[in-house]
mmCIF file with all atom_site columns, C-alpha atoms and ligand atoms in Angstrom:
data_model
loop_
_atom_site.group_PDB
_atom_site.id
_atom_site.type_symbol
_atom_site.label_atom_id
_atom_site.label_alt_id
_atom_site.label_comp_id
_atom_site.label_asym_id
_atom_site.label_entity_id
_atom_site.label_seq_id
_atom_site.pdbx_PDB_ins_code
_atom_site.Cartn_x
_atom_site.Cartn_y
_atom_site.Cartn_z
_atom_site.occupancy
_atom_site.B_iso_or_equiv
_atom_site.pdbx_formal_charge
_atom_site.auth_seq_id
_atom_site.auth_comp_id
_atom_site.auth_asym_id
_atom_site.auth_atom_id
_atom_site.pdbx_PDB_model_num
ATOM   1   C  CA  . UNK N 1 1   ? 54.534 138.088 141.131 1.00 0.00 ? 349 UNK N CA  1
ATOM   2   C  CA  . UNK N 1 2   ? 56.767 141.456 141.284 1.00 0.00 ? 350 UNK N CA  1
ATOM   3   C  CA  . UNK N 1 3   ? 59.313 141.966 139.567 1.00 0.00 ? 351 UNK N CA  1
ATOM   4   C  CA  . UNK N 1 4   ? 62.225 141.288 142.775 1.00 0.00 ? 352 UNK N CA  1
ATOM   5   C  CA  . UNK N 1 5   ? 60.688 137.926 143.946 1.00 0.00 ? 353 UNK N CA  1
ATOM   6   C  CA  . UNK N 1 6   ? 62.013 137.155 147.970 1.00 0.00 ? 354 UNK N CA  1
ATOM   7   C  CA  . UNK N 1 7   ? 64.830 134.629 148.398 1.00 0.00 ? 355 UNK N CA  1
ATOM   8   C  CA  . UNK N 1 8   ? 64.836 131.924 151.188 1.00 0.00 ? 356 UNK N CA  1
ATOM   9   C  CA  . UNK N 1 9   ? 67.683 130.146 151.745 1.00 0.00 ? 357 UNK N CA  1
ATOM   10  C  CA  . UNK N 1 10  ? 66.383 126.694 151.952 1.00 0.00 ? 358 UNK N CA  1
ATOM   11  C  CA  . UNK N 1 11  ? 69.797 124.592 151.960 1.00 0.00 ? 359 UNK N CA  1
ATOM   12  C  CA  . UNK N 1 12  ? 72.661 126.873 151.804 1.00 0.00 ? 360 UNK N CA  1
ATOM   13  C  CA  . UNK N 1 13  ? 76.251 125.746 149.737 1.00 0.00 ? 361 UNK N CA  1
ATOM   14  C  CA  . UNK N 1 14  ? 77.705 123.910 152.683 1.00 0.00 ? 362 UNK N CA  1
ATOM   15  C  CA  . UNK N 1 15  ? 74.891 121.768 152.591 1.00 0.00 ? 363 UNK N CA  1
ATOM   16  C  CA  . UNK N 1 16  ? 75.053 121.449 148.906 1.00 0.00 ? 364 UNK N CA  1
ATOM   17  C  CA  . UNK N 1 17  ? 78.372 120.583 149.406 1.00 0.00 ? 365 UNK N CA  1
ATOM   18  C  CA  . UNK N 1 18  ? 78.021 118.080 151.770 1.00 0.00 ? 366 UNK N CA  1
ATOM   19  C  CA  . UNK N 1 19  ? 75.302 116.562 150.063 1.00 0.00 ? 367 UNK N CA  1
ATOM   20  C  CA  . UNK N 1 20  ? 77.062 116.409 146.486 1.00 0.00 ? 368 UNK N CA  1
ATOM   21  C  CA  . UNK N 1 21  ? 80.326 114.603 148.557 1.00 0.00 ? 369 UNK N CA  1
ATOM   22  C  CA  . UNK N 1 22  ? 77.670 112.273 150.056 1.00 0.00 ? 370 UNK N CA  1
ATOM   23  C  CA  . UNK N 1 23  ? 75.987 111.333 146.581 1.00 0.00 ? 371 UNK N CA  1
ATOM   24  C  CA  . UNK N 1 24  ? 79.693 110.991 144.527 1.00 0.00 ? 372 UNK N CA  1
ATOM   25  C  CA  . UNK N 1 25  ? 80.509 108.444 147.808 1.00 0.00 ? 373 UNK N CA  1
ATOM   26  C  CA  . UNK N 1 26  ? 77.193 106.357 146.909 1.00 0.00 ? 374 UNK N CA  1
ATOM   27  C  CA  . UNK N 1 27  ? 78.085 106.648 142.632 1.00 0.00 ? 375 UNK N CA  1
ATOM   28  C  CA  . UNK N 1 28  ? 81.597 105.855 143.319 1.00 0.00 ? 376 UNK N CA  1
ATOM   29  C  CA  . UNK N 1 29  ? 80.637 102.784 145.335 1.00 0.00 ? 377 UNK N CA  1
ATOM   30  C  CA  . UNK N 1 30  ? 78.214 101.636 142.791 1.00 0.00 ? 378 UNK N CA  1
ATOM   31  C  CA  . UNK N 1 31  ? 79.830 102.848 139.717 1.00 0.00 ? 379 UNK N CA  1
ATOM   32  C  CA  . UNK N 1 32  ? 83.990 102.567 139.945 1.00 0.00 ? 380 UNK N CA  1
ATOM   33  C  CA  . UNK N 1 33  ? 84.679 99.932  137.814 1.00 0.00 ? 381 UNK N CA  1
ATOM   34  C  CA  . UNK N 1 34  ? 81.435 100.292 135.187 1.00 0.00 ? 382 UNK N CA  1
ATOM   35  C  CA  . UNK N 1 35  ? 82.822 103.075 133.037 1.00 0.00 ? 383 UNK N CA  1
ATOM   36  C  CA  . UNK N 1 36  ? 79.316 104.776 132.925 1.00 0.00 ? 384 UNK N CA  1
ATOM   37  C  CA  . UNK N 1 37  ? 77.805 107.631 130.986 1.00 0.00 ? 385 UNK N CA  1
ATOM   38  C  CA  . UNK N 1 38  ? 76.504 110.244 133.225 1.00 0.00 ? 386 UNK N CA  1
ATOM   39  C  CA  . UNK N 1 39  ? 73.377 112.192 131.278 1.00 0.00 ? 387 UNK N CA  1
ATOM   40  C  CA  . UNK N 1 40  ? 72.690 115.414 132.151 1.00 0.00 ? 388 UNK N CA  1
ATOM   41  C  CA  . UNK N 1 41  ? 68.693 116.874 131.894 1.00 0.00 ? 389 UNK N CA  1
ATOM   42  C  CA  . UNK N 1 42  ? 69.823 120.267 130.508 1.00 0.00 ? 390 UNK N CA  1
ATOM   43  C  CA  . UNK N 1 43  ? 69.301 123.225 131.747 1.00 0.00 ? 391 UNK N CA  1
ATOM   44  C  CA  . UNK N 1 44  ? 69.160 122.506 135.245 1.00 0.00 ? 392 UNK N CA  1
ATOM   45  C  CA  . UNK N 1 45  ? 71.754 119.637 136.160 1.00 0.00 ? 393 UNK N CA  1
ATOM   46  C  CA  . UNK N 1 46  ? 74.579 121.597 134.670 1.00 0.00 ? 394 UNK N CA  1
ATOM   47  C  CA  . UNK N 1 47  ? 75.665 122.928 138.079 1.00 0.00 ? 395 UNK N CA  1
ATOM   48  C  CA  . UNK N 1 48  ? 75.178 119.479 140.170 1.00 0.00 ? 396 UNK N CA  1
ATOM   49  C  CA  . UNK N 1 49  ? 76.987 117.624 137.240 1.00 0.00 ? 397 UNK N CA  1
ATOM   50  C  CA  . UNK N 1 50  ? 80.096 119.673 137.591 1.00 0.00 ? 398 UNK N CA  1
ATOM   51  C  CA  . UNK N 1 51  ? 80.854 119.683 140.814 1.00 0.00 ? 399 UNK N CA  1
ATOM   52  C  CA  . UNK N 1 52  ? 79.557 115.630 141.468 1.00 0.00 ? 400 UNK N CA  1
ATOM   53  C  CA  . UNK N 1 53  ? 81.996 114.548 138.478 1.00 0.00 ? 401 UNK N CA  1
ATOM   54  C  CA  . UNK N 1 54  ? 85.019 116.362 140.461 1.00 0.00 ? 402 UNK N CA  1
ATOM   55  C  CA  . UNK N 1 55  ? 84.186 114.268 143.547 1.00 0.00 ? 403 UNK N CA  1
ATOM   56  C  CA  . UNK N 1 56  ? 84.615 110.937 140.962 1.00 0.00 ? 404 UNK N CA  1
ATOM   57  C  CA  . UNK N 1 57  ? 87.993 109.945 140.807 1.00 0.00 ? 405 UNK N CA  1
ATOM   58  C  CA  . UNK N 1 58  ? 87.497 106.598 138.070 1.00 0.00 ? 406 UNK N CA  1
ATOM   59  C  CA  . UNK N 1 59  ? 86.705 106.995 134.107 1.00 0.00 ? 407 UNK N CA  1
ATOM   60  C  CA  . UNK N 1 60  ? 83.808 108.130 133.127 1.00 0.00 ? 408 UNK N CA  1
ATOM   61  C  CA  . UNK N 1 61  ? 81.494 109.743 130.094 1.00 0.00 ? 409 UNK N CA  1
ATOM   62  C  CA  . UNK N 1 62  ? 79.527 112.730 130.017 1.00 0.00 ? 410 UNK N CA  1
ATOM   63  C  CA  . UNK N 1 63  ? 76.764 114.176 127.694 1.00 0.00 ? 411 UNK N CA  1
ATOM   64  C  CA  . UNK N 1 64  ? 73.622 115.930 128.123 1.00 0.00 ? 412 UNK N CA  1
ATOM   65  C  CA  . UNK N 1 65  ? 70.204 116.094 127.463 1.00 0.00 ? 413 UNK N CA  1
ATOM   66  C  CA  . UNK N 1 66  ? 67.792 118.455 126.393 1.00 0.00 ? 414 UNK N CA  1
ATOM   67  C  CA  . UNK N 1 67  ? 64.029 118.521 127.287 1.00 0.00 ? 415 UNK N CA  1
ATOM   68  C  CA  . UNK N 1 68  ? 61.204 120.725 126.825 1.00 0.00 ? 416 UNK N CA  1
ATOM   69  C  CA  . UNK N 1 69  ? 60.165 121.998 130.398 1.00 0.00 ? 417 UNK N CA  1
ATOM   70  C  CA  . UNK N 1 70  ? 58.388 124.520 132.399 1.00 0.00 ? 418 UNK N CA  1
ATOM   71  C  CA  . UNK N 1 71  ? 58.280 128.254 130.658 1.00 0.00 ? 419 UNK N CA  1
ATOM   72  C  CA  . UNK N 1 72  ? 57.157 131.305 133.071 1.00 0.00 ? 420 UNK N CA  1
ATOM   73  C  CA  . UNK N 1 73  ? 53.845 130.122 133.992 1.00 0.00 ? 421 UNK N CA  1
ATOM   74  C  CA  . UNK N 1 74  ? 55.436 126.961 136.298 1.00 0.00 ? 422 UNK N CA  1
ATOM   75  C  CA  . UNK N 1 75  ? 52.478 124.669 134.716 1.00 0.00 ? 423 UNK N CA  1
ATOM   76  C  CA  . UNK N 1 76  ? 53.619 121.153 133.478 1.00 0.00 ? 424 UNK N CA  1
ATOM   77  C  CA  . UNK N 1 77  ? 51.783 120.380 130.738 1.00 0.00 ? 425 UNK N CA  1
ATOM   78  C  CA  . UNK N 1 78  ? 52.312 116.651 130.575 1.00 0.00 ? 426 UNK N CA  1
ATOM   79  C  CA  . UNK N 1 79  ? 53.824 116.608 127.036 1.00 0.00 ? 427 UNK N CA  1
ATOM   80  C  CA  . UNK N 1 80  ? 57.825 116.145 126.966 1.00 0.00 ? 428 UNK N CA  1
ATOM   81  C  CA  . UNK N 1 81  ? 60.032 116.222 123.955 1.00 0.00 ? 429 UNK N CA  1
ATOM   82  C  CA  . UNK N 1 82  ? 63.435 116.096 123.332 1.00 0.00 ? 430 UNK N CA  1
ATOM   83  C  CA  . UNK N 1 83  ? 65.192 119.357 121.921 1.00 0.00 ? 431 UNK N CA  1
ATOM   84  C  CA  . UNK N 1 84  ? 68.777 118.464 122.290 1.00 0.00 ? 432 UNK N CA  1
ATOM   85  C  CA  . UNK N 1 85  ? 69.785 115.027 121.595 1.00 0.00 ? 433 UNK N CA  1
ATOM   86  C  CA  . UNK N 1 86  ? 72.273 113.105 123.126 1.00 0.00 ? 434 UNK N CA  1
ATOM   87  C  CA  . UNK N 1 87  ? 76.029 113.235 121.036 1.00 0.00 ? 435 UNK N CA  1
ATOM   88  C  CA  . UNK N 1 88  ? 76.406 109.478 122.358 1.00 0.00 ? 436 UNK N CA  1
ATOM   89  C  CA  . UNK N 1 89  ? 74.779 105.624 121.627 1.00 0.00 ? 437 UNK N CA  1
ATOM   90  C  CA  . UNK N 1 90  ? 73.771 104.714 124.865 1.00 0.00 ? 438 UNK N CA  1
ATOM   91  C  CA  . UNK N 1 91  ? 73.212 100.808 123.785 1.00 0.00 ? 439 UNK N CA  1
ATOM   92  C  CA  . UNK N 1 92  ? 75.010 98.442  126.181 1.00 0.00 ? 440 UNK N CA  1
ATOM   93  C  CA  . UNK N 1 93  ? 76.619 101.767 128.706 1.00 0.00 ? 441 UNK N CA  1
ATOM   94  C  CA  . UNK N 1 94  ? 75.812 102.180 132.231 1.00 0.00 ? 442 UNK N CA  1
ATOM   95  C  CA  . UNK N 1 95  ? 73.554 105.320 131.834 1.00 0.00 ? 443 UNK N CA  1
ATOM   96  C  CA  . UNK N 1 96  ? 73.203 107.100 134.996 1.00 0.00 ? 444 UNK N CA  1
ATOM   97  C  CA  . UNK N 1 97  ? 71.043 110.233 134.392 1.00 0.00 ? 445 UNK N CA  1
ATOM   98  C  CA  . UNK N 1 98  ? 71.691 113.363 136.530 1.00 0.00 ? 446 UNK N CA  1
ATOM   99  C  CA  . UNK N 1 99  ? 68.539 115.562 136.657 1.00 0.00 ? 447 UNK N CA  1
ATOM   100 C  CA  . UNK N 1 100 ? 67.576 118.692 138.695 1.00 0.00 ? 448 UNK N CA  1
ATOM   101 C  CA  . UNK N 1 101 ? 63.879 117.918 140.040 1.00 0.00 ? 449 UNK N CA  1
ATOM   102 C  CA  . UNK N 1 102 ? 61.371 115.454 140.244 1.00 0.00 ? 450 UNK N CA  1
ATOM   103 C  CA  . UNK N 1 103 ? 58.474 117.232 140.360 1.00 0.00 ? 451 UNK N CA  1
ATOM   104 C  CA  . UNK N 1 104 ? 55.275 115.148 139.417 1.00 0.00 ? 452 UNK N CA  1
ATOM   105 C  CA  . UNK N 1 105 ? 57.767 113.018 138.014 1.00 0.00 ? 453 UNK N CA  1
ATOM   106 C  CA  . UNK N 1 106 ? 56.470 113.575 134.277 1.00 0.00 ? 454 UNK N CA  1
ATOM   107 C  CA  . UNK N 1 107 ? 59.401 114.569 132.366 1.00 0.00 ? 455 UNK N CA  1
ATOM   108 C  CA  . UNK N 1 108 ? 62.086 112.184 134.036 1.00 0.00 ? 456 UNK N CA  1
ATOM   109 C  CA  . UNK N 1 109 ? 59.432 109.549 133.693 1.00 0.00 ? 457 UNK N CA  1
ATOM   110 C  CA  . UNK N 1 110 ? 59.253 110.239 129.744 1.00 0.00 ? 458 UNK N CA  1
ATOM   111 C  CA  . UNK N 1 111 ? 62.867 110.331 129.905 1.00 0.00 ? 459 UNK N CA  1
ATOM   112 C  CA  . UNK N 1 112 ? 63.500 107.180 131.362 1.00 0.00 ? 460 UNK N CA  1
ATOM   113 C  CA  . UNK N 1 113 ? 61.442 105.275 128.575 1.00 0.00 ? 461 UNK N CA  1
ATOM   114 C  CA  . UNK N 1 114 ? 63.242 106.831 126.296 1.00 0.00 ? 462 UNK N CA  1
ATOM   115 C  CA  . UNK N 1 115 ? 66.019 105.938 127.406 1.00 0.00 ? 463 UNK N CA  1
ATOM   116 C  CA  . UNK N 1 116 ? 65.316 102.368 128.311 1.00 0.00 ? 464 UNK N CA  1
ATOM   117 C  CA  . UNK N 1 117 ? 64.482 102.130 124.406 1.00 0.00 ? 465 UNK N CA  1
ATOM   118 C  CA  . UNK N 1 118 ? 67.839 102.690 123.139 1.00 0.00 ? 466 UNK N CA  1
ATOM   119 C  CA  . UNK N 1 119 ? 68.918 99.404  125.532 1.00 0.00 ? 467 UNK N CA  1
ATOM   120 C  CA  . UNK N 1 120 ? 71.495 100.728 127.927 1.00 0.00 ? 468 UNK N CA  1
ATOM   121 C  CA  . UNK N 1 121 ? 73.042 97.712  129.694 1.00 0.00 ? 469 UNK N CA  1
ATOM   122 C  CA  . UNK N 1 122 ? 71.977 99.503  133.244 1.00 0.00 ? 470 UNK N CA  1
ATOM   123 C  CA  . UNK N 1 123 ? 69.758 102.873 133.646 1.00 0.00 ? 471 UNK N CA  1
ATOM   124 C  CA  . UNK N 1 124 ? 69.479 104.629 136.672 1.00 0.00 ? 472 UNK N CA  1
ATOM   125 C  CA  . UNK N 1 125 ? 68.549 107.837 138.617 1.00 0.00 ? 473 UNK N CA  1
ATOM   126 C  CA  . UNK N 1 126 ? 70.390 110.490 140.881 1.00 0.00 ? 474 UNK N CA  1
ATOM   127 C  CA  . UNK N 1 127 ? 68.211 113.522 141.356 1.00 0.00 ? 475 UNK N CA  1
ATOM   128 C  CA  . UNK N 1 128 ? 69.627 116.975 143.302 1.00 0.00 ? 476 UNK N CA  1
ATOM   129 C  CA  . UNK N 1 129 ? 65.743 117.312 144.618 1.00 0.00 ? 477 UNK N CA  1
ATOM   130 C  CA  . UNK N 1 130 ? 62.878 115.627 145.034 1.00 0.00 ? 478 UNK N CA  1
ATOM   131 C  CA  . UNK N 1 131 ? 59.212 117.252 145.490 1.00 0.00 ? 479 UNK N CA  1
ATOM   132 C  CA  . UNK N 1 132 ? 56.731 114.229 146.372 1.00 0.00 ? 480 UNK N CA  1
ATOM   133 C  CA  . UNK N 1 133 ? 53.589 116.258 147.397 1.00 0.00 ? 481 UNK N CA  1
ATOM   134 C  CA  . UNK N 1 134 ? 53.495 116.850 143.387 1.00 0.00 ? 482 UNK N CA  1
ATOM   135 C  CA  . UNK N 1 135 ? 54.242 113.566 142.038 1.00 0.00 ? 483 UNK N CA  1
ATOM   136 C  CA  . UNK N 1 136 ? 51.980 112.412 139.079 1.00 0.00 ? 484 UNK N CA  1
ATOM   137 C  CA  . UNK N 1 137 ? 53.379 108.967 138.338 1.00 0.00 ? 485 UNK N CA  1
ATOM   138 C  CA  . UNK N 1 138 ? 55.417 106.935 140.700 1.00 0.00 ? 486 UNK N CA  1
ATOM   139 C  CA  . UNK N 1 139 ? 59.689 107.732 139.645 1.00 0.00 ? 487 UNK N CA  1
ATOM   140 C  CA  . UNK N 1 140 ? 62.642 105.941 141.665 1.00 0.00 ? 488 UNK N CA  1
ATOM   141 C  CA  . UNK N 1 141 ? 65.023 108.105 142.300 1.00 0.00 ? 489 UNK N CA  1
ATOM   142 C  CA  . UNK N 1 142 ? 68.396 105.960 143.071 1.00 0.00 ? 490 UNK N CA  1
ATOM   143 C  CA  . UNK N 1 143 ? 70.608 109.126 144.354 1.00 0.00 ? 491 UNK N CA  1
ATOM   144 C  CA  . UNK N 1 144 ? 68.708 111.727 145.954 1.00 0.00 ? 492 UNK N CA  1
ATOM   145 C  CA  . UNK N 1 145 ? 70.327 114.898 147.229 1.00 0.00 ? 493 UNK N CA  1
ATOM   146 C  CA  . UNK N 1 146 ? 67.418 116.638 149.073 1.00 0.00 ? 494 UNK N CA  1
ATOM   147 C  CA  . UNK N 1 147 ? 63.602 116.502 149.494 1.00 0.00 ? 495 UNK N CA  1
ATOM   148 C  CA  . UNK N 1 148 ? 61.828 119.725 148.804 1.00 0.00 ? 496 UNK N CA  1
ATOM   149 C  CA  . UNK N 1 149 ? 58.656 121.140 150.135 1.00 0.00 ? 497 UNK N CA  1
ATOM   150 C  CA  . UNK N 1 150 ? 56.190 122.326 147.866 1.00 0.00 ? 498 UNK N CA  1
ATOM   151 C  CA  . UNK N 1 151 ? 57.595 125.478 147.203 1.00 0.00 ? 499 UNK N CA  1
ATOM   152 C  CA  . UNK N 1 152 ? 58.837 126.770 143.681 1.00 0.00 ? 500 UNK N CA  1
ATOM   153 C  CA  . UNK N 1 153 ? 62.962 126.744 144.374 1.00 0.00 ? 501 UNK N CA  1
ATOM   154 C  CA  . UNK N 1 154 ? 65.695 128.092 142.449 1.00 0.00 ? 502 UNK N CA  1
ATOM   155 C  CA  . UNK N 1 155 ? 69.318 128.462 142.298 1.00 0.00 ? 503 UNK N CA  1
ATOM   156 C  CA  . UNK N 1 156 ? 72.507 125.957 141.691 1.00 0.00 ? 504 UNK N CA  1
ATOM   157 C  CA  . UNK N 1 157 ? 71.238 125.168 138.438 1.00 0.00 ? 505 UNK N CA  1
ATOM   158 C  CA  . UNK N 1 158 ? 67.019 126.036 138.721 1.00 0.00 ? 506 UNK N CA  1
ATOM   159 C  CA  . UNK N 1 159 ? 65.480 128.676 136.937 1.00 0.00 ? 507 UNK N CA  1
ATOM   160 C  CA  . UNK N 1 160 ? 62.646 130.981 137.459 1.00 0.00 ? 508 UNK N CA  1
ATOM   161 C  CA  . UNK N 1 161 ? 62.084 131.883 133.937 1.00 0.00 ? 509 UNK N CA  1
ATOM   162 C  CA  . UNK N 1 162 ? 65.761 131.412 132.967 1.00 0.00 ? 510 UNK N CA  1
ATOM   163 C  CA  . UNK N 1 163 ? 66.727 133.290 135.814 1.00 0.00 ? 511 UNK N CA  1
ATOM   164 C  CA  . UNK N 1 164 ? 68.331 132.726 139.295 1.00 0.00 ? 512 UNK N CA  1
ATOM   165 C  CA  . UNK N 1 165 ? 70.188 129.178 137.791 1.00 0.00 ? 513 UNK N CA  1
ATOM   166 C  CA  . UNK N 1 166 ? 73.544 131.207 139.127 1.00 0.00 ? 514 UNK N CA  1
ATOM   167 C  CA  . UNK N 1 167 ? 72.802 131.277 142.797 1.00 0.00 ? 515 UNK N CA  1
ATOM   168 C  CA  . UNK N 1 168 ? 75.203 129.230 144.911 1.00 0.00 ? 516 UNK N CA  1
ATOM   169 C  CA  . UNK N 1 169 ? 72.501 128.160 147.516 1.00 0.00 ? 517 UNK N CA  1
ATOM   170 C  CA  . UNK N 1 170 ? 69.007 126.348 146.863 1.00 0.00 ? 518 UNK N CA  1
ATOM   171 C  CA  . UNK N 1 171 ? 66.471 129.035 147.504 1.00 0.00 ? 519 UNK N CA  1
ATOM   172 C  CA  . UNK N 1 172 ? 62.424 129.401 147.151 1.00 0.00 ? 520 UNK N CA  1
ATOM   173 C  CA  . UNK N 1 173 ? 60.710 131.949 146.103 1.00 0.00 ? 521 UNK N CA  1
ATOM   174 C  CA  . UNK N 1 174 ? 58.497 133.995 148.920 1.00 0.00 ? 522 UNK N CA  1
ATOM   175 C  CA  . UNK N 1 175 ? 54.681 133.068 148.341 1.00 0.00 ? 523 UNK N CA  1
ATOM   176 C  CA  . UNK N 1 176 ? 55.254 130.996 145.485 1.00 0.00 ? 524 UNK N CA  1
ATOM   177 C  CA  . UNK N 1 177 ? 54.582 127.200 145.213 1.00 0.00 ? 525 UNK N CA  1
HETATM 178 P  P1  . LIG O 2 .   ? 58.147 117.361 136.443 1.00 0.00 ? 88  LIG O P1  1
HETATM 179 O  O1  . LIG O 2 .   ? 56.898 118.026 136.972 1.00 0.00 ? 88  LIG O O1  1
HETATM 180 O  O2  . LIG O 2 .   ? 57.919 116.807 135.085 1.00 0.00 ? 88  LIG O O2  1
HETATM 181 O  O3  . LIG O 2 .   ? 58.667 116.331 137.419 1.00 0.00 ? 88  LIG O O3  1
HETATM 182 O  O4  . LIG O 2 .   ? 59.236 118.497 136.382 1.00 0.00 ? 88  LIG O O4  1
HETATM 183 C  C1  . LIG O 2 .   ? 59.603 119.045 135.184 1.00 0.00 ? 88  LIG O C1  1
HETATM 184 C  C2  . LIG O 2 .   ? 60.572 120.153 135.294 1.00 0.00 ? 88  LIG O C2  1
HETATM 185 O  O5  . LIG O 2 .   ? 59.910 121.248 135.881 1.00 0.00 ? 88  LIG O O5  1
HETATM 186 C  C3  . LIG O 2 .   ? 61.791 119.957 136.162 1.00 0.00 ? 88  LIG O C3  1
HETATM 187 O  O6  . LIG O 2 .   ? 62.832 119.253 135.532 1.00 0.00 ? 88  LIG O O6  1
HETATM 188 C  C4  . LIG O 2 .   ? 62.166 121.403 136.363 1.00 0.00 ? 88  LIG O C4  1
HETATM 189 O  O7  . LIG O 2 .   ? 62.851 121.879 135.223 1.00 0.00 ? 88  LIG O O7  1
HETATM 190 C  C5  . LIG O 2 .   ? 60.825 122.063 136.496 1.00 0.00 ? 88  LIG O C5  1
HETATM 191 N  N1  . LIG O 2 .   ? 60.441 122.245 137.900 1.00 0.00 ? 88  LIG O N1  1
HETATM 192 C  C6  . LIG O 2 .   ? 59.575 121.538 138.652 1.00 0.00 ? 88  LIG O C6  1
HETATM 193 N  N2  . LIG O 2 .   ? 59.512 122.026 139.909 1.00 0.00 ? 88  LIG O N2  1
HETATM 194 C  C7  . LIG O 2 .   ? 60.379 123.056 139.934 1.00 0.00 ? 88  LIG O C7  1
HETATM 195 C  C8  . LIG O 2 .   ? 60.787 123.975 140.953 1.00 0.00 ? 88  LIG O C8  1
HETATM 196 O  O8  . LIG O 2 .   ? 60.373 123.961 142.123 1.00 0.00 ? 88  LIG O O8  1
HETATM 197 N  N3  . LIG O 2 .   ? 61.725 124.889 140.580 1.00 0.00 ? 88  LIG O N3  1
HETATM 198 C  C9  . LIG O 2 .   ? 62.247 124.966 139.330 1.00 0.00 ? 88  LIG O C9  1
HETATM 199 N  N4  . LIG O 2 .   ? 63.143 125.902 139.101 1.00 0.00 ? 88  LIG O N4  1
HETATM 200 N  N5  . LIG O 2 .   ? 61.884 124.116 138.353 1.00 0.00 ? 88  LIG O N5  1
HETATM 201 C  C10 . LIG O 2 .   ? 60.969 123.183 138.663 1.00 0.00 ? 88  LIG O C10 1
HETATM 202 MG MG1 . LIG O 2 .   ? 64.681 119.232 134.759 1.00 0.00 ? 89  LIG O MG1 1
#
């Protein structure tokens, strides 16, 4: 790849918007009188997590997780770990976990059971994108925000090697998937 990949708008910020005021309608309705714990999969959920929280108008928690994940070379090796923990016991809360992609569903998979071990009273998933044509292992998502082609996309929140998490729109990168 050069060094100035293309951009390609693939769902500008209205959409984003839009979609983020559609997703806070289905939490709110599910989730207004549970006082959960909203996790989010660090880096990539910081953006989504911000702006779906100010759409959320009941009490809530919020902490954040860290996971290994792709480096440059895009290639998902299978093997997760955790390398920020969570600040908060999770036993007995409604844990709704906030993540960025579901890609062959490997790492939200591991995260899930991980998770599940620490006995939340309710555990469920709300994902800003979804990319089936890659999926490894079967995930439900609970809250999905868009379905992606199989493209390599960046922007509110995704990284191309740490880069491009500051874009307001989701974009993909020109000849790269
Ligand atoms: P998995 O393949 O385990 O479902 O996805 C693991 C991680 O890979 C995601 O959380 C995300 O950090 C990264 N990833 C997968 N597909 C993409 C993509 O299209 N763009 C970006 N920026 N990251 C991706
Ligand atoms: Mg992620």
């Amino acid at each position: 790849m050069s060094s100035q990949p293309k951009l390609h708008v693939l769902f500008n910020r209205q959409e984003i918007e839009a979609t983020v005021s559609r997703l806070a309608a289905e939490i709110s309705q599910d989730y207004h009188d549970r006082h959960p714990l909203l996790i989010g999969v660090l880096k990539g959920s910081f953006m989504l997590m911000a702006d779906l929280i100010r759409h959320l108008d009941f009490p809530l928690e919020v902490d954040f997780i860290g996971l290994s994940s792709y480096g440059k070379d895009r290639q998902t090796s299978g093997k997760v770990k955790v390398v920020h923990e969570l600040s908060t016991p999770i036993k007995g809360r409604e844990v709704l976990v906030i993540d960025d992609i579901v890609d062959t569903g490997l790492t939200v998979s591991f995260l899930l059971d991980y998770l599940r071990k620490k006995k939340p009273a309710s555990l469920k998933l709300c994902a800003l994108t979804d990319k089936p044509s890659r999926r490894r292992v079967p995930v439900t998502i609970d809250y999905l925000g868009f379905t992606v082609p199989n493209k390599f996309i960046v922007g509110y929140g995704l990284d191309w090697d740490e880069k491009f998490r500051n874009l307001p729109d989701i974009c993909f990168l020109e000849g790269e998937d």
